[in-house]
Coordinates of C-alpha atoms in Angstrom, one line a residue:
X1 CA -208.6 -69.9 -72.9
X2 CA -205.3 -71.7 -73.2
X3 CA -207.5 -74.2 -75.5
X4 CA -208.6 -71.7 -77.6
X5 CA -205.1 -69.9 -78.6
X6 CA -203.6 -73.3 -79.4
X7 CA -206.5 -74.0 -81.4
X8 CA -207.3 -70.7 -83.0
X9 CA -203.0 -70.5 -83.8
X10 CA -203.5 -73.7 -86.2
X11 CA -205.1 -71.9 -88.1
X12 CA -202.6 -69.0 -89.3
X13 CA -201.4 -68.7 -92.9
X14 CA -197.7 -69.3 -93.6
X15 CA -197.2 -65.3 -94.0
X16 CA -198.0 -64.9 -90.4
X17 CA -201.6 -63.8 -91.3
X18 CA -204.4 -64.3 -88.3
X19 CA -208.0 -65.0 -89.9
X20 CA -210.5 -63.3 -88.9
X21 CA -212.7 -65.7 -87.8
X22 CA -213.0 -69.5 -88.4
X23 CA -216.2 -72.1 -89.3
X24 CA -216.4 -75.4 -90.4
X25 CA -214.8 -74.6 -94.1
X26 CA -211.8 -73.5 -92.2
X27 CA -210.1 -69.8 -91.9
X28 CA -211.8 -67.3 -93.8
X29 CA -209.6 -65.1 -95.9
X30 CA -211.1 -61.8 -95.7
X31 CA -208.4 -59.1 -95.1
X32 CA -208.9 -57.8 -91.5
X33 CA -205.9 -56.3 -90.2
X34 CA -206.8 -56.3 -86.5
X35 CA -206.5 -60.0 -86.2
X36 CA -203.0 -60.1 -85.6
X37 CA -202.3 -57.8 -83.0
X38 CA -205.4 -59.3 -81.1
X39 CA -203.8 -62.5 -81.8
X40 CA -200.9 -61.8 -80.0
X41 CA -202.7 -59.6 -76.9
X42 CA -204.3 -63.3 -76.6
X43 CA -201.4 -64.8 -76.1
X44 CA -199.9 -61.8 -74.1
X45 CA -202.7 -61.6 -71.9
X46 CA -203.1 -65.0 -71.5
X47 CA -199.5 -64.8 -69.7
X48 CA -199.8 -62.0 -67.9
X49 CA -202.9 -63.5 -66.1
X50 CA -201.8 -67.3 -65.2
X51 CA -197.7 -66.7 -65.3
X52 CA -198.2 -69.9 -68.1
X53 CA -194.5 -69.0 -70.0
X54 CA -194.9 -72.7 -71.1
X55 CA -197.8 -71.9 -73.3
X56 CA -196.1 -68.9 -74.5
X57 CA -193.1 -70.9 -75.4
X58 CA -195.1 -72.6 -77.4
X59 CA -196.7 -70.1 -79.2
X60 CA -193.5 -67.7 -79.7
X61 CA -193.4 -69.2 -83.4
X62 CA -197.1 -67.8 -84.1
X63 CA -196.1 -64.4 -82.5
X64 CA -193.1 -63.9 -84.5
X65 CA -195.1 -64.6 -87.4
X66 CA -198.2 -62.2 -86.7
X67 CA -195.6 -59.4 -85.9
X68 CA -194.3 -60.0 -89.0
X69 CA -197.2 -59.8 -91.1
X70 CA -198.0 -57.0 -89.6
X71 CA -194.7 -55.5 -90.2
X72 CA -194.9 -56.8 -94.4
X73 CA -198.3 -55.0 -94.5
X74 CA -196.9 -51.4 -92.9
X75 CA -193.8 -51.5 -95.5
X76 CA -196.8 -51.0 -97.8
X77 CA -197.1 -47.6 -96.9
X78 CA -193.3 -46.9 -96.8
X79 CA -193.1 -46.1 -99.8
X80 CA -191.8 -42.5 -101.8
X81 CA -195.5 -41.6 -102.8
X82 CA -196.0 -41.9 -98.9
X83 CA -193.8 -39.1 -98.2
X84 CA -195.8 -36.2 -100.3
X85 CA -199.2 -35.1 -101.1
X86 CA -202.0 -36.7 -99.1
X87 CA -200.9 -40.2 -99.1
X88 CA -198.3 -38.9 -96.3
X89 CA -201.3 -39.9 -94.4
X90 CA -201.2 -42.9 -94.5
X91 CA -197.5 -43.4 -94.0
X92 CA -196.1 -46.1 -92.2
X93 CA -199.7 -47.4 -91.8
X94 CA -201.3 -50.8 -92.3
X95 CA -203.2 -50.6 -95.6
X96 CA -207.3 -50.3 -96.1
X97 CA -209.0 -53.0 -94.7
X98 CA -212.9 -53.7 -93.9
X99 CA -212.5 -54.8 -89.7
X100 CA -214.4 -52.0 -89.0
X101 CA -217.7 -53.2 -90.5
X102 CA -218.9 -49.2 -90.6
X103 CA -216.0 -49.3 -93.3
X104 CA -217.1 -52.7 -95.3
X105 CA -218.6 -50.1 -98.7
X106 CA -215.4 -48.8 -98.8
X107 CA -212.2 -49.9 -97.3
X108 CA -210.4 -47.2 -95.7
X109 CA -207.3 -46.4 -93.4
X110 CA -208.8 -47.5 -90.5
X111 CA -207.3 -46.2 -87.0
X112 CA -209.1 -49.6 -85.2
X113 CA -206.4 -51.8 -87.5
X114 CA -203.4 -49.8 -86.2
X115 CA -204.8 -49.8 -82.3
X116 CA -205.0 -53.4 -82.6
X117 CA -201.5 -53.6 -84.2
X118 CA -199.9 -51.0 -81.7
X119 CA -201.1 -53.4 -79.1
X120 CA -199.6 -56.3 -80.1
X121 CA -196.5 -55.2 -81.3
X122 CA -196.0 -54.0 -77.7
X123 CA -197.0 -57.3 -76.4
X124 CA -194.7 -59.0 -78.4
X125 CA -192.1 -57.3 -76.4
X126 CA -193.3 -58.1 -73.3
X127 CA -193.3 -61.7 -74.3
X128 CA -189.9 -61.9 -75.8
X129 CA -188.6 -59.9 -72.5
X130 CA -190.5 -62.8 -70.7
X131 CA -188.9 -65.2 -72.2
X132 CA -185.6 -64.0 -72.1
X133 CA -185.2 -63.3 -75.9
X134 CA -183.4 -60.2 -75.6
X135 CA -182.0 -59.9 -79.0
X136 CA -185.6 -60.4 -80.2
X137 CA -187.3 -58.3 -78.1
X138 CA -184.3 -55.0 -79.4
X139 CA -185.5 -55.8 -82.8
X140 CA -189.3 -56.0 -82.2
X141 CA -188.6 -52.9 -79.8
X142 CA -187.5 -51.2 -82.9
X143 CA -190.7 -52.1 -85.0
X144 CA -193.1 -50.9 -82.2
X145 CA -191.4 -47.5 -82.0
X146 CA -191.1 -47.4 -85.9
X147 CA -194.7 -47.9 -85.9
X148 CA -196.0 -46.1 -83.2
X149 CA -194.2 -43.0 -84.4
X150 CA -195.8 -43.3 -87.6
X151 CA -199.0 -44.1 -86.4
X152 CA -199.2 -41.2 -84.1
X153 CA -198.0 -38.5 -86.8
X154 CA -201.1 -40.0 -89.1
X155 CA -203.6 -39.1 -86.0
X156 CA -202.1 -35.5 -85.8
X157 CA -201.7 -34.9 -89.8
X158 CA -205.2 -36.1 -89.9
X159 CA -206.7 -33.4 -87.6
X160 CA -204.9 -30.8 -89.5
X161 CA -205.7 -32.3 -92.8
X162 CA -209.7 -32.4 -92.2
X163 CA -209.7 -29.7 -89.3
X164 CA -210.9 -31.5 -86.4
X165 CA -211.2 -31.0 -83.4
X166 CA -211.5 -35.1 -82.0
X167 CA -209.5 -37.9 -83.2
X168 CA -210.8 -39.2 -86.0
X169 CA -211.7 -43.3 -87.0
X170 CA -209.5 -43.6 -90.2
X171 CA -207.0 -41.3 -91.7
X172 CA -209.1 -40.9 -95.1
X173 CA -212.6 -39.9 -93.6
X174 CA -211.4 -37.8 -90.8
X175 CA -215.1 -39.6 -88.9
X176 CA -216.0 -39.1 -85.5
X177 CA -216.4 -42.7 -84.2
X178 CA -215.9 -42.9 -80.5
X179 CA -216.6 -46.6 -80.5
X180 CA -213.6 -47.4 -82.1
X181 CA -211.4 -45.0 -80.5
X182 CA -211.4 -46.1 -77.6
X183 CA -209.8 -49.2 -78.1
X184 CA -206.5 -46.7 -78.4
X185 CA -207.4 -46.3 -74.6
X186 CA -208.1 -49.8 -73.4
X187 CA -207.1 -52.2 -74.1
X188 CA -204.3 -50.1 -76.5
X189 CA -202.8 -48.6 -74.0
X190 CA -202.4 -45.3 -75.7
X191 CA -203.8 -42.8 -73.4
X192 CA -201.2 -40.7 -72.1
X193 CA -199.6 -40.8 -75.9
X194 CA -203.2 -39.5 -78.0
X195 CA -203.4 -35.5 -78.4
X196 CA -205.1 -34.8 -74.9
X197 CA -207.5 -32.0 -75.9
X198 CA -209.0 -34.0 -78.9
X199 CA -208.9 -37.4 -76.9
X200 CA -211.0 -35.3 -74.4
X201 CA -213.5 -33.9 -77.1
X202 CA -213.9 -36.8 -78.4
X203 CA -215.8 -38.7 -75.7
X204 CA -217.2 -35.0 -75.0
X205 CA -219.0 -35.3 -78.1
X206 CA -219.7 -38.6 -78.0
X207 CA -221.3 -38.1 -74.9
X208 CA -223.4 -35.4 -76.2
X209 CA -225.0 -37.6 -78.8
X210 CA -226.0 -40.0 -76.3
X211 CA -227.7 -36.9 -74.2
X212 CA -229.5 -36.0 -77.3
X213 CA -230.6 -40.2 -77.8
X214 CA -231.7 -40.2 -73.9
X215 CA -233.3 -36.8 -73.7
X216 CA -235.0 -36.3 -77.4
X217 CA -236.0 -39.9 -77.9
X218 CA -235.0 -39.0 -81.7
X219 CA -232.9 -42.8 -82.5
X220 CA -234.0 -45.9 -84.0
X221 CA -231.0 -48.1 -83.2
X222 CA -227.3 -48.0 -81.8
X223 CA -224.6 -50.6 -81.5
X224 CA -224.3 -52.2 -77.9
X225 CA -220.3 -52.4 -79.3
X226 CA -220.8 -48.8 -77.8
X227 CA -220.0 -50.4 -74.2
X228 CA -216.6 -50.5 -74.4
X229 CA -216.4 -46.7 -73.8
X230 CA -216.9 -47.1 -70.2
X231 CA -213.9 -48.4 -69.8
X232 CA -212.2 -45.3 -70.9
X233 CA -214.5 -42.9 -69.3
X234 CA -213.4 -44.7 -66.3
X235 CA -209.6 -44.3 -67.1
X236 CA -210.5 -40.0 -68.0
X237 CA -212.4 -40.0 -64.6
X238 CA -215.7 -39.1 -65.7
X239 CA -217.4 -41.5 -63.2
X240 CA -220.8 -39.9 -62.9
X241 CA -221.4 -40.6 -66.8
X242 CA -219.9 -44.1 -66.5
X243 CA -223.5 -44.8 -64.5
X244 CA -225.3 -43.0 -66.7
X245 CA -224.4 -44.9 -69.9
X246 CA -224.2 -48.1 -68.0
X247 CA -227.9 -47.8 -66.8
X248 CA -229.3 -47.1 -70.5
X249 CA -227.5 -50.0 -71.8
X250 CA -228.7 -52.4 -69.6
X251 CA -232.5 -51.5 -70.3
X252 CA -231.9 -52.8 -73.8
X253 CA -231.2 -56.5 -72.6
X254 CA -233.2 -58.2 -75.0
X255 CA -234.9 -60.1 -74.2
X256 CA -234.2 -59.3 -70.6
X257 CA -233.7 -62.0 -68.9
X258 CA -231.0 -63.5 -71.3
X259 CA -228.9 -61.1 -69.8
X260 CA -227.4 -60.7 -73.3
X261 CA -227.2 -57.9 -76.3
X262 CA -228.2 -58.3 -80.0
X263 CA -225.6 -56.6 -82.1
X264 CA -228.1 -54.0 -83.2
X265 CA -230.6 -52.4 -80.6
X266 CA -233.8 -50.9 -81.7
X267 CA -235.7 -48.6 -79.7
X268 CA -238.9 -50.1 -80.7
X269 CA -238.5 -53.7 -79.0
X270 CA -240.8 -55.7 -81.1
X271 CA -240.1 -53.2 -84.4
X272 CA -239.0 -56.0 -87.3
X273 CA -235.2 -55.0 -88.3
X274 CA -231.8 -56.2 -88.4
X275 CA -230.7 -57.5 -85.0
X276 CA -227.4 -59.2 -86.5
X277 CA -225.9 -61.5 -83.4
X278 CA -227.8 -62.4 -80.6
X279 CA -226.4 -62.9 -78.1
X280 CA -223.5 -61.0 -79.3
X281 CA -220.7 -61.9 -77.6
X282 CA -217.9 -59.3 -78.5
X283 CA -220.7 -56.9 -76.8
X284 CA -221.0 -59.1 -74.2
X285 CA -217.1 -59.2 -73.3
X286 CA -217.0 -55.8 -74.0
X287 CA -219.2 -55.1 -71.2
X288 CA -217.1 -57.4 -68.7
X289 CA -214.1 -55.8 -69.4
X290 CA -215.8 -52.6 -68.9
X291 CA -217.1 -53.8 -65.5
X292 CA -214.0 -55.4 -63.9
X293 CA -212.3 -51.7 -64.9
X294 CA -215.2 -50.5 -62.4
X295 CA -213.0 -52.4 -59.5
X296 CA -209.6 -52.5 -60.8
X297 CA -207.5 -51.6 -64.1
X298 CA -203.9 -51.5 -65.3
X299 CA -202.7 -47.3 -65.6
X300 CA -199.4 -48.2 -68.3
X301 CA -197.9 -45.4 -67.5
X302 CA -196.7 -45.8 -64.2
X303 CA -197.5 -49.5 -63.9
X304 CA -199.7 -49.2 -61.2
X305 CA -203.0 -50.9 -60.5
X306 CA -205.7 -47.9 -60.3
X307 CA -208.8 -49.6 -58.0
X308 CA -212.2 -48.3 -56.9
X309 CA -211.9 -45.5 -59.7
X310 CA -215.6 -46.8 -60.9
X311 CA -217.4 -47.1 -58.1
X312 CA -219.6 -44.6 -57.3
X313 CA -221.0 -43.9 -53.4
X314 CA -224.4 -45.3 -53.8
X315 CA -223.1 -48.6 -54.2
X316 CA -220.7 -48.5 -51.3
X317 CA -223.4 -46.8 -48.7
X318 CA -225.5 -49.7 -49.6
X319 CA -226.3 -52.7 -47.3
X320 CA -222.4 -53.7 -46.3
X321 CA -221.1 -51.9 -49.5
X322 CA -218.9 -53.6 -52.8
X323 CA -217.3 -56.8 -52.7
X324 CA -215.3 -58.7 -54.6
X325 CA -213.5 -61.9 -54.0
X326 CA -210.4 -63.4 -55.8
X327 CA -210.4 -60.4 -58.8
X328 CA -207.6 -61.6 -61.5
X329 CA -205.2 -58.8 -62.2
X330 CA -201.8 -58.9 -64.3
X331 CA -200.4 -58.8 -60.3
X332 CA -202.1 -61.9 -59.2
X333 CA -205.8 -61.8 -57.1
X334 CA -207.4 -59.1 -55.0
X335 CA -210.0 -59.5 -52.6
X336 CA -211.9 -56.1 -52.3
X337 CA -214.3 -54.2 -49.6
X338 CA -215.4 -51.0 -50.1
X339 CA -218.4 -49.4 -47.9
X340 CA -219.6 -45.9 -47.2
X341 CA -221.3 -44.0 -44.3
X342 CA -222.2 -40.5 -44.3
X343 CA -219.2 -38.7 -45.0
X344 CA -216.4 -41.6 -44.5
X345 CA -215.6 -44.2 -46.4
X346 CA -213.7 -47.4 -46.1
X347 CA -211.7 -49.6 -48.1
X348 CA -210.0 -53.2 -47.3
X349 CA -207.7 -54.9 -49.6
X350 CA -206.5 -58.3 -49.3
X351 CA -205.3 -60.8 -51.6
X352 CA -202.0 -62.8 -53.2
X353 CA -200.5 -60.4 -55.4
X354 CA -197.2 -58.6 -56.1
X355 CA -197.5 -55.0 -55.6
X356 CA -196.7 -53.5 -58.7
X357 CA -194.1 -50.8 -59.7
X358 CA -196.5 -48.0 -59.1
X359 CA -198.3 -49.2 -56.3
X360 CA -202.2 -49.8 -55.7
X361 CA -204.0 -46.5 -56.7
X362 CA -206.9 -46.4 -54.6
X363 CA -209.8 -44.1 -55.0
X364 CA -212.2 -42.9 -52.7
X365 CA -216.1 -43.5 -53.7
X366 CA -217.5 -40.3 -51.6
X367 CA -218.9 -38.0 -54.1
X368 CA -217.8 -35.0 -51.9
X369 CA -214.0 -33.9 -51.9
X370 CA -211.9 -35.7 -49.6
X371 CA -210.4 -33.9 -47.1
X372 CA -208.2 -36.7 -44.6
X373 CA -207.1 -40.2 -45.9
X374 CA -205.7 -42.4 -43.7
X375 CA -203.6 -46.0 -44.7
X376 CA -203.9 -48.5 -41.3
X377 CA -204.4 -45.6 -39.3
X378 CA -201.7 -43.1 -40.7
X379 CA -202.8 -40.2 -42.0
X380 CA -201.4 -39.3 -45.3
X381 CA -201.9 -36.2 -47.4
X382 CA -205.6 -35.7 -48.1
X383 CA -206.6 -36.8 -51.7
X384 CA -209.4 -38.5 -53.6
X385 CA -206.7 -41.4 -53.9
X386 CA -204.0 -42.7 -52.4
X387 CA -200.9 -45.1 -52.9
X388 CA -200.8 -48.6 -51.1
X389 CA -197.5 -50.9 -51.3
X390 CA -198.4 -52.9 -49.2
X391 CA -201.3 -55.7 -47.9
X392 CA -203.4 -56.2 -46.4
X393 CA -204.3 -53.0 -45.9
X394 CA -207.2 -50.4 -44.8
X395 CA -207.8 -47.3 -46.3
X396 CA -210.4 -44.6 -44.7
X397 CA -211.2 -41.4 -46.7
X398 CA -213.3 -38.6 -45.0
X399 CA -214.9 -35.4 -46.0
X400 CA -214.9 -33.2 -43.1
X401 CA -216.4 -29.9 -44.3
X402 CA -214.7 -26.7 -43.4
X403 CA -215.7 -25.1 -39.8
X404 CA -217.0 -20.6 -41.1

């Protein structure tokens, strides 16, 4: 990884601009605003996972620089004919771009662009606080907020401009596209900020279209780019569906024992069509991130780490239940047990890790309401999760059902 970001930073223009993507000709100019704000969650991420501030050091110079190119391409849209009419829009926004390839006929205002941006301005932050650049981490504060409150009056103008009830994929279509909202969930961080009810009917509907693929057998294709919504239906609770999706996905392995996804799945396995990548690997990471939030996940809001809020009861009530060894968090590496009996559950942590601000989130995997929790022994008020701050530790969640 560290490899790849020194690498992959050689090849930024002098305005700060992050290719796309690179071959043997070199960085390919193709305006795709998400590359920057990826760049610097890279390099964010990156530090957050191995503590490496010498690496980050390093690449400070190429994080400036993205941030700034992202900030030249948002005074775009700053201007008077941004305040009025229907270009208010797109205030404040980065321009039309063709990232998302649904928008490569016609550039547009695209939402995935500003997720990516959002994410790394915020990052940059981080970083500058990490390295103890306090003036510079004021001043990118101040281009964050700018943005983010721009970027979230677009997403609320938008719904009222087209009359929506979801959040639509780019200001000037007002499209339902799931797929790449969710990247405002994880890993934008945006969650507790989106408009709640159409957040909610977003993956509502999205989830309706899948029940109308699985049921009626009426498709001929879908993007496997479609996995990163379980991560987010993790994060809105909705573990039952998690399984669901995650069970038709992996029948469309192909071939199966690559263990991999073409970019574009047919439902007729041997029908001739456009497959695009295979494997494809932004599906495939998409699916391990999607996975590891199964176990454990960041919640931004209260810095805690949320765990077991994916697994679901059959997993832990069979043989000697979920484990997982030595699972890299932000907080350092958690060693993980969690088995069910009949209507008890238990779960062990372990692990070297800092306990973060908010504490270890643990959920229980029974499917039936819990009604006693217990923390080494001490019961503490009954809940479907409960706090840790401290390890190693035992958790024990029962359902005893209520005596007529």
């Amino acid at each position: 990884m560290r490899d790849f970001i020194e690498w992959y930073a050689g090849f930024q223009y002098p305005s700060g601009k992050v290719p796309c993507c690179v071959d043997h000709r070199g960085a390919d100019p193709v305006p795709e605003h998400d590359s920057p704000g990826e760049f610097v969650y890279l390099v964010a991420e990156y530090t957050r996972l191995t503590g490496d501030t010498v690496l980050a050091r390093a690449m400070w110079p190429h994080v400036t620089g993205a941030v700034g190119y992202i900030d030249s391409l948002r005074q775009t849209r700053l201007g008077s004919e941004y305040e009025v009419g229907e270009k208010r829009l797109f205030r404040g926004l980065l321009p039309e771009s063709i990232s998302h390839e649904g928008y490569s006929a016609r550039p547009v205002h695209s939402y995935w662009d500003d997720f990516f941006a959002l994410r790394g301005l915020e990052d940059a932050v981080e970083l500058a606080e990490t390295l103890g650049k306090t003036e510079d981490a004021a001043r990118l504060a101040g281009i964050r907020d700018a943005f983010r409150t721009d970027f979230h009056s677009s997403i609320r103008a938008a719904i009222r401009h087209h009359g929506i009830d979801y959040i639509p994929g780019s200001a000037d279509l007002g499209d339902l596209d799931a797929t790449s909202t969710t990247i405002g969930v994880a890993p934008g961080g945006e969650l507790e900020r989106l408009p709640r009810q159409e957040l909610l009917r977003t993956f509502e509907r999205y989830l309706a279209e899948h029940e109308r693929r699985l049921h009626e057998g009426a498709w001929e294709a879908y993007t496997p780019y479609e996995l990163r919504v379980v991560g987010t239906l993790v994060r809105l609770g909705w573990k039952e569906r998690v399984h669901e999706l995650l069970a038709f996905f992996l029948e469309h392995l192909r071939p199966p024992a690559w263990n991999a996804w073409a970019e574009v799945v047919g439902r007729e396995a041997r029908s001739p069509r456009f497959i695009g990548d295979l494997p494809h690997t932004w599906v495939g990471s998409d699916y391990i991130r999607s996975l590891l939030d199964l176990f454990a996940y960041d919640r931004e809001r209260d810095q805690a780490l949320v765990v077991g809020a994916g697994i679901p009861a059959d997993w832990a009530r069979e043989g000697d239940g979920v484990r997982a060894r030595g699972l890299l968090t932000r907080w350092g590496r958690l060693d993980l047990e969690i088995a069910a009996a009949g209507d008890s559950a238990r779960v062990r942590l372990e692990g070297d890790l800092e306990i973060p601000p908010g504490g270890l989130v643990v959920l229980s995997p029974l499917e039936a309401p819990v009604t006693v929790a217990m923390i080494d022994g001490v019961e503490v008020p009954a809940a479907g999760e409960v706090i840790v701050r401290s390890l190693p530790a035992v958790i024990v969640f029962l359902h005893r059902p209520r005596r007529q």
